Amino acid sequence: MSDTFVPASWLADRLDDPGVRVVDVRDAWEYDGIGHVPGAVSIPFDEFRSSAGDTGMLPGADRWGDLLSNAGVAPGDEIVAYDDEHGVFAARFLVTAELYGHEPERLHVLDGDYSSWSREHETAREAADVEPTEYEPGEPAESPLVDFDGVRERLGGDAAVVDTRDPEEYAAGHLPGAVNLDWLELVDPDTRGLKPRGELQGTLRERGITPDREVLLYCNTARRISHTYLVLRHLGYEDVLFYEGSLTEWEARDGEVVTE
């Protein structure tokens, strides 16, 4: 298993490492008013989320480069991101980093979100003092992105098409042949982090989402699939596709939707 999801103790041991950059993706008022991990930089979710980017909902390479440069992130840094929503917004940040060329092995979610840190470790109120860098976005070695046509070609085939929205949304309309896996089914509501490895594997196996299959993920706007994508990578899945446009694009382009 890779360390895509890391506990607060892992981060505490590395907090003073100059090669580790901690990113808080909560709202700015939370970063300032509630407190944050010492040394963390603030990049609120709305700042890296755009419908006018260069690929679907990505923010655009120039915007992304500016954000990470101003946050003092270097291309070789280990990035640990966190939020207060079970890691789903942090996951979106990290998938964005991967899609702009940051090495996946250097991208980590704080398992259990901010609460896992604030329960047992010191927090800070003052903003981090960072030295800006010149972060140049690139291309991933292997992109997981799949477009509208790529999704349509896979429907009815061998790929496991996975809808990560809640059951009510799924029942109201989903891609033909898709199985429903609400992303929150993989999260422990008490710890706010991932469920044990065995439980995760069992849940996935019950839905036919196994490591030997190509897995294609979608939701509405690519936020929830970001979390599931990282969970699957954490468990060693190697063939996972990420439909960035998700149901928003699918319906806008008159893709078929079923309710049975």
PDB file of C-alpha atoms in Angstrom:
ATOM      1  CA  MET A   1       0.000   0.000   0.000  1.00  0.00           C
ATOM      2  CA  SER A   2       1.278   3.461  -0.834  1.00  0.00           C
ATOM      3  CA  ASP A   3       1.077   6.293   1.678  1.00  0.00           C
ATOM      4  CA  THR A   4      -1.373   8.416  -0.302  1.00  0.00           C
ATOM      5  CA  PHE A   5      -3.392   8.852   2.909  1.00  0.00           C
ATOM      6  CA  VAL A   6      -1.193   9.659   5.890  1.00  0.00           C
ATOM      7  CA  PRO A   7      -2.052  10.006   9.604  1.00  0.00           C
ATOM      8  CA  ALA A   8      -1.364  13.086  11.674  1.00  0.00           C
ATOM      9  CA  SER A   9       1.564  11.281  13.328  1.00  0.00           C
ATOM     10  CA  TRP A  10       3.229  10.868   9.915  1.00  0.00           C
ATOM     11  CA  LEU A  11       2.920  14.593   9.298  1.00  0.00           C
ATOM     12  CA  ALA A  12       4.072  15.511  12.809  1.00  0.00           C
ATOM     13  CA  ASP A  13       7.298  13.593  12.228  1.00  0.00           C
ATOM     14  CA  ARG A  14       7.975  15.554   9.037  1.00  0.00           C
ATOM     15  CA  LEU A  15       6.596  18.993   9.855  1.00  0.00           C
ATOM     16  CA  ASP A  16      10.032  20.612  10.008  1.00  0.00           C
ATOM     17  CA  ASP A  17      11.246  18.975   6.808  1.00  0.00           C
ATOM     18  CA  PRO A  18      11.893  21.751   4.232  1.00  0.00           C
ATOM     19  CA  GLY A  19      10.857  19.356   1.480  1.00  0.00           C
ATOM     20  CA  VAL A  20       7.346  18.931   2.888  1.00  0.00           C
ATOM     21  CA  ARG A  21       4.718  21.566   2.071  1.00  0.00           C
ATOM     22  CA  VAL A  22       1.385  21.447   3.918  1.00  0.00           C
ATOM     23  CA  VAL A  23      -1.605  22.950   2.113  1.00  0.00           C
ATOM     24  CA  ASP A  24      -4.852  23.964   3.822  1.00  0.00           C
ATOM     25  CA  VAL A  25      -7.695  24.041   1.267  1.00  0.00           C
ATOM     26  CA  ARG A  26     -10.427  25.211   3.663  1.00  0.00           C
ATOM     27  CA  ASP A  27     -11.959  28.681   3.396  1.00  0.00           C
ATOM     28  CA  ALA A  28      -9.566  31.483   4.266  1.00  0.00           C
ATOM     29  CA  TRP A  29     -11.603  32.487   7.329  1.00  0.00           C
ATOM     30  CA  GLU A  30     -11.187  28.978   8.738  1.00  0.00           C
ATOM     31  CA  TYR A  31      -7.443  29.066   8.198  1.00  0.00           C
ATOM     32  CA  ASP A  32      -7.218  32.415  10.001  1.00  0.00           C
ATOM     33  CA  GLY A  33     -10.004  32.130  12.560  1.00  0.00           C
ATOM     34  CA  ILE A  34     -10.061  28.489  13.600  1.00  0.00           C
ATOM     35  CA  GLY A  35      -6.384  27.748  13.241  1.00  0.00           C
ATOM     36  CA  HIS A  36      -4.299  25.511  11.020  1.00  0.00           C
ATOM     37  CA  VAL A  37      -1.401  23.085  10.978  1.00  0.00           C
ATOM     38  CA  PRO A  38       1.764  25.058  11.834  1.00  0.00           C
ATOM     39  CA  GLY A  39       3.546  26.067   8.649  1.00  0.00           C
ATOM     40  CA  ALA A  40       0.595  25.243   6.405  1.00  0.00           C
ATOM     41  CA  VAL A  41      -0.178  27.566   3.515  1.00  0.00           C
ATOM     42  CA  SER A  42      -3.717  28.547   2.595  1.00  0.00           C
ATOM     43  CA  ILE A  43      -5.027  27.743  -0.899  1.00  0.00           C
ATOM     44  CA  PRO A  44      -8.830  27.769  -0.567  1.00  0.00           C
ATOM     45  CA  PHE A  45     -10.814  25.410  -2.770  1.00  0.00           C
ATOM     46  CA  ASP A  46     -12.388  28.222  -4.795  1.00  0.00           C
ATOM     47  CA  GLU A  47      -8.955  29.442  -5.875  1.00  0.00           C
ATOM     48  CA  PHE A  48      -8.067  26.276  -7.766  1.00  0.00           C
ATOM     49  CA  ARG A  49     -11.512  25.424  -9.066  1.00  0.00           C
ATOM     50  CA  SER A  50     -12.625  26.927 -12.352  1.00  0.00           C
ATOM     51  CA  SER A  51     -15.078  26.211 -15.155  1.00  0.00           C
ATOM     52  CA  ALA A  52     -12.919  28.260 -17.506  1.00  0.00           C
ATOM     53  CA  GLY A  53      -9.723  26.272 -17.262  1.00  0.00           C
ATOM     54  CA  ASP A  54      -7.794  24.450 -19.950  1.00  0.00           C
ATOM     55  CA  THR A  55      -9.310  21.008 -19.313  1.00  0.00           C
ATOM     56  CA  GLY A  56     -12.802  20.737 -17.889  1.00  0.00           C
ATOM     57  CA  MET A  57     -12.855  22.114 -14.366  1.00  0.00           C
ATOM     58  CA  LEU A  58      -9.097  22.455 -13.985  1.00  0.00           C
ATOM     59  CA  PRO A  59      -7.966  25.996 -13.117  1.00  0.00           C
ATOM     60  CA  GLY A  60      -5.619  26.448 -16.076  1.00  0.00           C
ATOM     61  CA  ALA A  61      -1.872  25.884 -16.082  1.00  0.00           C
ATOM     62  CA  ASP A  62      -0.947  29.547 -15.580  1.00  0.00           C
ATOM     63  CA  ARG A  63      -3.292  29.944 -12.644  1.00  0.00           C
ATOM     64  CA  TRP A  64      -2.068  26.726 -11.072  1.00  0.00           C
ATOM     65  CA  GLY A  65       1.552  27.727 -11.485  1.00  0.00           C
ATOM     66  CA  ASP A  66       0.918  31.077  -9.811  1.00  0.00           C
ATOM     67  CA  LEU A  67      -0.917  29.476  -6.891  1.00  0.00           C
ATOM     68  CA  LEU A  68       1.824  26.990  -6.128  1.00  0.00           C
ATOM     69  CA  SER A  69       4.624  29.488  -6.725  1.00  0.00           C
ATOM     70  CA  ASN A  70       3.073  31.972  -4.277  1.00  0.00           C
ATOM     71  CA  ALA A  71       2.570  29.163  -1.755  1.00  0.00           C
ATOM     72  CA  GLY A  72       6.265  28.304  -1.896  1.00  0.00           C
ATOM     73  CA  VAL A  73       5.748  24.849  -3.386  1.00  0.00           C
ATOM     74  CA  ALA A  74       8.655  23.426  -5.359  1.00  0.00           C
ATOM     75  CA  PRO A  75       8.238  20.721  -8.023  1.00  0.00           C
ATOM     76  CA  GLY A  76      10.015  18.098  -5.914  1.00  0.00           C
ATOM     77  CA  ASP A  77       8.183  18.805  -2.664  1.00  0.00           C
ATOM     78  CA  GLU A  78       6.088  16.317  -0.763  1.00  0.00           C
ATOM     79  CA  ILE A  79       2.620  17.917  -0.564  1.00  0.00           C
ATOM     80  CA  VAL A  80       0.225  17.111   2.273  1.00  0.00           C
ATOM     81  CA  ALA A  81      -3.238  18.623   1.790  1.00  0.00           C
ATOM     82  CA  TYR A  82      -6.133  18.746   4.230  1.00  0.00           C
ATOM     83  CA  ASP A  83      -9.648  20.133   4.637  1.00  0.00           C
ATOM     84  CA  ASP A  84     -12.473  19.650   7.157  1.00  0.00           C
ATOM     85  CA  GLU A  85     -14.683  17.552   4.871  1.00  0.00           C
ATOM     86  CA  HIS A  86     -13.229  14.021   5.201  1.00  0.00           C
ATOM     87  CA  GLY A  87     -10.524  14.835   2.654  1.00  0.00           C
ATOM     88  CA  VAL A  88     -12.654  15.320  -0.452  1.00  0.00           C
ATOM     89  CA  PHE A  89     -11.517  18.894  -1.174  1.00  0.00           C
ATOM     90  CA  ALA A  90      -7.914  18.003  -0.336  1.00  0.00           C
ATOM     91  CA  ALA A  91      -8.186  15.116  -2.773  1.00  0.00           C
ATOM     92  CA  ARG A  92      -9.357  17.462  -5.503  1.00  0.00           C
ATOM     93  CA  PHE A  93      -6.300  19.648  -4.897  1.00  0.00           C
ATOM     94  CA  LEU A  94      -3.946  16.691  -5.087  1.00  0.00           C
ATOM     95  CA  VAL A  95      -5.489  15.229  -8.232  1.00  0.00           C
ATOM     96  CA  THR A  96      -5.146  18.660  -9.818  1.00  0.00           C
ATOM     97  CA  ALA A  97      -1.463  18.637  -8.837  1.00  0.00           C
ATOM     98  CA  GLU A  98      -1.052  15.210 -10.416  1.00  0.00           C
ATOM     99  CA  LEU A  99      -2.749  16.312 -13.632  1.00  0.00           C
ATOM    100  CA  TYR A 100      -0.307  19.225 -13.826  1.00  0.00           C
ATOM    101  CA  GLY A 101       2.687  16.937 -13.520  1.00  0.00           C
ATOM    102  CA  HIS A 102       3.510  16.656  -9.806  1.00  0.00           C
ATOM    103  CA  GLU A 103       4.753  13.149  -9.007  1.00  0.00           C
ATOM    104  CA  PRO A 104       1.868  11.104  -7.539  1.00  0.00           C
ATOM    105  CA  GLU A 105       4.193   9.480  -5.009  1.00  0.00           C
ATOM    106  CA  ARG A 106       4.762  12.919  -3.463  1.00  0.00           C
ATOM    107  CA  LEU A 107       1.066  13.727  -2.969  1.00  0.00           C
ATOM    108  CA  HIS A 108      -0.664  12.950   0.331  1.00  0.00           C
ATOM    109  CA  VAL A 109      -4.041  13.486   2.017  1.00  0.00           C
ATOM    110  CA  LEU A 110      -4.072  14.073   5.774  1.00  0.00           C
ATOM    111  CA  ASP A 111      -6.227  11.106   6.792  1.00  0.00           C
ATOM    112  CA  GLY A 112      -8.994  12.201   9.139  1.00  0.00           C
ATOM    113  CA  ASP A 113      -8.853  15.804   7.871  1.00  0.00           C
ATOM    114  CA  TYR A 114      -7.982  18.823  10.035  1.00  0.00           C
ATOM    115  CA  SER A 115      -9.728  17.358  13.069  1.00  0.00           C
ATOM    116  CA  SER A 116      -7.209  14.508  13.245  1.00  0.00           C
ATOM    117  CA  TRP A 117      -4.477  17.105  13.676  1.00  0.00           C
ATOM    118  CA  SER A 118      -6.272  19.562  15.966  1.00  0.00           C
ATOM    119  CA  ARG A 119      -7.308  16.825  18.442  1.00  0.00           C
ATOM    120  CA  GLU A 120      -3.746  15.868  19.322  1.00  0.00           C
ATOM    121  CA  HIS A 121      -1.331  18.466  18.002  1.00  0.00           C
ATOM    122  CA  GLU A 122      -0.566  22.146  18.314  1.00  0.00           C
ATOM    123  CA  THR A 123      -2.309  24.498  15.906  1.00  0.00           C
ATOM    124  CA  ALA A 124      -1.332  27.959  14.686  1.00  0.00           C
ATOM    125  CA  ARG A 125      -3.133  31.207  13.840  1.00  0.00           C
ATOM    126  CA  GLU A 126      -0.390  33.171  12.132  1.00  0.00           C
ATOM    127  CA  ALA A 127       0.032  32.777   8.381  1.00  0.00           C
ATOM    128  CA  ALA A 128       3.023  30.790   7.217  1.00  0.00           C
ATOM    129  CA  ASP A 129       6.054  32.789   6.075  1.00  0.00           C
ATOM    130  CA  VAL A 130       7.100  31.189   2.796  1.00  0.00           C
ATOM    131  CA  GLU A 131       9.634  31.940   0.098  1.00  0.00           C
ATOM    132  CA  PRO A 132       7.924  32.050  -3.322  1.00  0.00           C
ATOM    133  CA  THR A 133       9.127  29.613  -5.964  1.00  0.00           C
ATOM    134  CA  GLU A 134       8.824  29.403  -9.730  1.00  0.00           C
ATOM    135  CA  TYR A 135       6.548  26.423 -10.074  1.00  0.00           C
ATOM    136  CA  GLU A 136       6.159  25.313 -13.683  1.00  0.00           C
ATOM    137  CA  PRO A 137       3.168  23.026 -14.338  1.00  0.00           C
ATOM    138  CA  GLY A 138       3.809  20.131 -16.672  1.00  0.00           C
ATOM    139  CA  GLU A 139       2.157  16.974 -17.920  1.00  0.00           C
ATOM    140  CA  PRO A 140       1.718  13.742 -15.955  1.00  0.00           C
ATOM    141  CA  ALA A 141       3.789  10.766 -17.066  1.00  0.00           C
ATOM    142  CA  GLU A 142       0.515   8.897 -17.573  1.00  0.00           C
ATOM    143  CA  SER A 143      -2.735  10.857 -17.576  1.00  0.00           C
ATOM    144  CA  PRO A 144      -5.812   9.210 -16.054  1.00  0.00           C
ATOM    145  CA  LEU A 145      -8.142  11.607 -17.864  1.00  0.00           C
ATOM    146  CA  VAL A 146     -10.798  10.223 -20.172  1.00  0.00           C
ATOM    147  CA  ASP A 147     -13.058  12.387 -22.335  1.00  0.00           C
ATOM    148  CA  PHE A 148     -16.687  12.124 -23.446  1.00  0.00           C
ATOM    149  CA  ASP A 149     -15.908   9.894 -26.404  1.00  0.00           C
ATOM    150  CA  GLY A 150     -13.641   7.693 -24.314  1.00  0.00           C
ATOM    151  CA  VAL A 151     -16.423   7.157 -21.798  1.00  0.00           C
ATOM    152  CA  ARG A 152     -18.981   6.400 -24.496  1.00  0.00           C
ATOM    153  CA  GLU A 153     -16.645   3.825 -26.064  1.00  0.00           C
ATOM    154  CA  ARG A 154     -16.328   1.983 -22.759  1.00  0.00           C
ATOM    155  CA  LEU A 155     -20.018   1.728 -21.921  1.00  0.00           C
ATOM    156  CA  GLY A 156     -21.167  -1.852 -22.222  1.00  0.00           C
ATOM    157  CA  GLY A 157     -17.571  -3.090 -22.211  1.00  0.00           C
ATOM    158  CA  ASP A 158     -15.337  -4.617 -19.551  1.00  0.00           C
ATOM    159  CA  ALA A 159     -14.615  -1.441 -17.591  1.00  0.00           C
ATOM    160  CA  ALA A 160     -16.207  -0.945 -14.181  1.00  0.00           C
ATOM    161  CA  VAL A 161     -18.032   2.371 -14.560  1.00  0.00           C
ATOM    162  CA  VAL A 162     -18.464   3.858 -11.080  1.00  0.00           C
ATOM    163  CA  ASP A 163     -20.848   6.628 -10.003  1.00  0.00           C
ATOM    164  CA  THR A 164     -19.503   8.093  -6.740  1.00  0.00           C
ATOM    165  CA  ARG A 165     -22.544  10.232  -5.947  1.00  0.00           C
ATOM    166  CA  ASP A 166     -25.129   9.440  -3.275  1.00  0.00           C
ATOM    167  CA  PRO A 167     -27.841   6.828  -3.938  1.00  0.00           C
ATOM    168  CA  GLU A 168     -30.572   9.427  -4.491  1.00  0.00           C
ATOM    169  CA  GLU A 169     -28.573  11.157  -7.197  1.00  0.00           C
ATOM    170  CA  TYR A 170     -27.745   7.820  -8.781  1.00  0.00           C
ATOM    171  CA  ALA A 171     -31.407   6.765  -8.824  1.00  0.00           C
ATOM    172  CA  ALA A 172     -32.397  10.034 -10.493  1.00  0.00           C
ATOM    173  CA  GLY A 173     -30.144   9.277 -13.467  1.00  0.00           C
ATOM    174  CA  HIS A 174     -26.773   7.666 -14.172  1.00  0.00           C
ATOM    175  CA  LEU A 175     -24.613   6.359 -17.004  1.00  0.00           C
ATOM    176  CA  PRO A 176     -25.773   3.049 -18.487  1.00  0.00           C
ATOM    177  CA  GLY A 177     -24.208   0.120 -16.655  1.00  0.00           C
ATOM    178  CA  ALA A 178     -22.693   2.234 -13.888  1.00  0.00           C
ATOM    179  CA  VAL A 179     -22.547   0.887 -10.337  1.00  0.00           C
ATOM    180  CA  ASN A 180     -23.155   3.200  -7.410  1.00  0.00           C
ATOM    181  CA  LEU A 181     -20.388   3.691  -4.845  1.00  0.00           C
ATOM    182  CA  ASP A 182     -21.052   6.748  -2.715  1.00  0.00           C
ATOM    183  CA  TRP A 183     -17.571   8.072  -1.927  1.00  0.00           C
ATOM    184  CA  LEU A 184     -18.554   8.397   1.736  1.00  0.00           C
ATOM    185  CA  GLU A 185     -18.960   4.619   1.984  1.00  0.00           C
ATOM    186  CA  LEU A 186     -15.165   4.467   2.119  1.00  0.00           C
ATOM    187  CA  VAL A 187     -14.932   6.933   5.028  1.00  0.00           C
ATOM    188  CA  ASP A 188     -15.311   6.194   8.744  1.00  0.00           C
ATOM    189  CA  PRO A 189     -17.802   8.777  10.096  1.00  0.00           C
ATOM    190  CA  ASP A 190     -16.157   8.733  13.522  1.00  0.00           C
ATOM    191  CA  THR A 191     -12.497   9.108  12.569  1.00  0.00           C
ATOM    192  CA  ARG A 192     -13.313  11.090   9.402  1.00  0.00           C
ATOM    193  CA  GLY A 193     -10.569   9.071   7.730  1.00  0.00           C
ATOM    194  CA  LEU A 194     -10.518   5.939   5.613  1.00  0.00           C
ATOM    195  CA  LYS A 195     -12.099   2.726   6.834  1.00  0.00           C
ATOM    196  CA  PRO A 196      -9.724  -0.206   7.454  1.00  0.00           C
ATOM    197  CA  ARG A 197      -8.116  -1.724   4.393  1.00  0.00           C
ATOM    198  CA  GLY A 198     -10.094  -4.957   4.623  1.00  0.00           C
ATOM    199  CA  GLU A 199     -13.410  -3.097   4.763  1.00  0.00           C
ATOM    200  CA  LEU A 200     -12.456  -0.982   1.773  1.00  0.00           C
ATOM    201  CA  GLN A 201     -11.516  -4.020  -0.261  1.00  0.00           C
ATOM    202  CA  GLY A 202     -14.714  -5.798   0.701  1.00  0.00           C
ATOM    203  CA  THR A 203     -16.929  -2.877  -0.271  1.00  0.00           C
ATOM    204  CA  LEU A 204     -15.185  -2.513  -3.612  1.00  0.00           C
ATOM    205  CA  ARG A 205     -15.298  -6.231  -4.319  1.00  0.00           C
ATOM    206  CA  GLU A 206     -19.049  -6.340  -3.627  1.00  0.00           C
ATOM    207  CA  ARG A 207     -19.567  -3.774  -6.404  1.00  0.00           C
ATOM    208  CA  GLY A 208     -17.301  -5.552  -8.855  1.00  0.00           C
ATOM    209  CA  ILE A 209     -14.621  -2.862  -8.564  1.00  0.00           C
ATOM    210  CA  THR A 210     -11.551  -5.093  -8.513  1.00  0.00           C
ATOM    211  CA  PRO A 211      -7.871  -4.354  -9.244  1.00  0.00           C
ATOM    212  CA  ASP A 212      -7.854  -6.546 -12.360  1.00  0.00           C
ATOM    213  CA  ARG A 213     -10.424  -4.336 -14.123  1.00  0.00           C
ATOM    214  CA  GLU A 214     -10.210  -0.932 -15.723  1.00  0.00           C
ATOM    215  CA  VAL A 215     -12.161   1.421 -13.456  1.00  0.00           C
ATOM    216  CA  LEU A 216     -13.825   4.577 -14.776  1.00  0.00           C
ATOM    217  CA  LEU A 217     -14.968   7.140 -12.195  1.00  0.00           C
ATOM    218  CA  TYR A 218     -17.464   9.975 -12.491  1.00  0.00           C
ATOM    219  CA  CYS A 219     -19.677  12.159 -10.296  1.00  0.00           C
ATOM    220  CA  ASN A 220     -21.141  15.599 -11.105  1.00  0.00           C
ATOM    221  CA  THR A 221     -18.144  17.934 -11.184  1.00  0.00           C
ATOM    222  CA  ALA A 222     -15.087  15.720 -10.480  1.00  0.00           C
ATOM    223  CA  ARG A 223     -14.775  16.575  -6.791  1.00  0.00           C
ATOM    224  CA  ARG A 224     -16.070  13.345  -5.256  1.00  0.00           C
ATOM    225  CA  ILE A 225     -14.283  11.119  -7.755  1.00  0.00           C
ATOM    226  CA  SER A 226     -11.025  12.751  -6.707  1.00  0.00           C
ATOM    227  CA  HIS A 227     -11.319  11.124  -3.285  1.00  0.00           C
ATOM    228  CA  THR A 228     -12.271   7.721  -4.689  1.00  0.00           C
ATOM    229  CA  TYR A 229      -9.473   7.951  -7.257  1.00  0.00           C
ATOM    230  CA  LEU A 230      -6.905   8.453  -4.503  1.00  0.00           C
ATOM    231  CA  VAL A 231      -8.387   5.667  -2.386  1.00  0.00           C
ATOM    232  CA  LEU A 232      -8.054   3.243  -5.295  1.00  0.00           C
ATOM    233  CA  ARG A 233      -4.474   4.318  -5.897  1.00  0.00           C
ATOM    234  CA  HIS A 234      -3.811   3.944  -2.155  1.00  0.00           C
ATOM    235  CA  LEU A 235      -5.025   0.338  -2.443  1.00  0.00           C
ATOM    236  CA  GLY A 236      -2.798  -0.408  -5.405  1.00  0.00           C
ATOM    237  CA  TYR A 237      -5.261  -0.134  -8.295  1.00  0.00           C
ATOM    238  CA  GLU A 238      -3.292   0.664 -11.446  1.00  0.00           C
ATOM    239  CA  ASP A 239      -5.903   1.177 -14.181  1.00  0.00           C
ATOM    240  CA  VAL A 240      -8.192   3.963 -12.964  1.00  0.00           C
ATOM    241  CA  LEU A 241      -9.706   6.526 -15.329  1.00  0.00           C
ATOM    242  CA  PHE A 242     -10.905   9.964 -14.286  1.00  0.00           C
ATOM    243  CA  TYR A 243     -13.821  11.520 -16.193  1.00  0.00           C
ATOM    244  CA  GLU A 244     -13.147  15.184 -15.528  1.00  0.00           C
ATOM    245  CA  GLY A 245     -16.288  16.413 -17.263  1.00  0.00           C
ATOM    246  CA  SER A 246     -18.406  13.942 -15.308  1.00  0.00           C
ATOM    247  CA  LEU A 247     -22.206  14.058 -15.473  1.00  0.00           C
ATOM    248  CA  THR A 248     -22.235  17.819 -16.020  1.00  0.00           C
ATOM    249  CA  GLU A 249     -20.530  17.461 -19.397  1.00  0.00           C
ATOM    250  CA  TRP A 250     -22.209  14.142 -20.175  1.00  0.00           C
ATOM    251  CA  GLU A 251     -25.709  15.581 -19.943  1.00  0.00           C
ATOM    252  CA  ALA A 252     -24.728  18.834 -21.675  1.00  0.00           C
ATOM    253  CA  ARG A 253     -23.608  16.747 -24.659  1.00  0.00           C
ATOM    254  CA  ASP A 254     -26.782  14.634 -24.587  1.00  0.00           C
ATOM    255  CA  GLY A 255     -25.082  11.486 -23.340  1.00  0.00           C
ATOM    256  CA  GLU A 256     -27.484   8.696 -22.446  1.00  0.00           C
ATOM    257  CA  VAL A 257     -28.718   8.617 -18.849  1.00  0.00           C
ATOM    258  CA  VAL A 258     -30.786   5.808 -17.333  1.00  0.00           C
ATOM    259  CA  THR A 259     -32.758   5.440 -14.106  1.00  0.00           C
ATOM    260  CA  GLU A 260     -33.080   1.664 -13.721  1.00  0.00           C
TER     261      GLU A 260
END
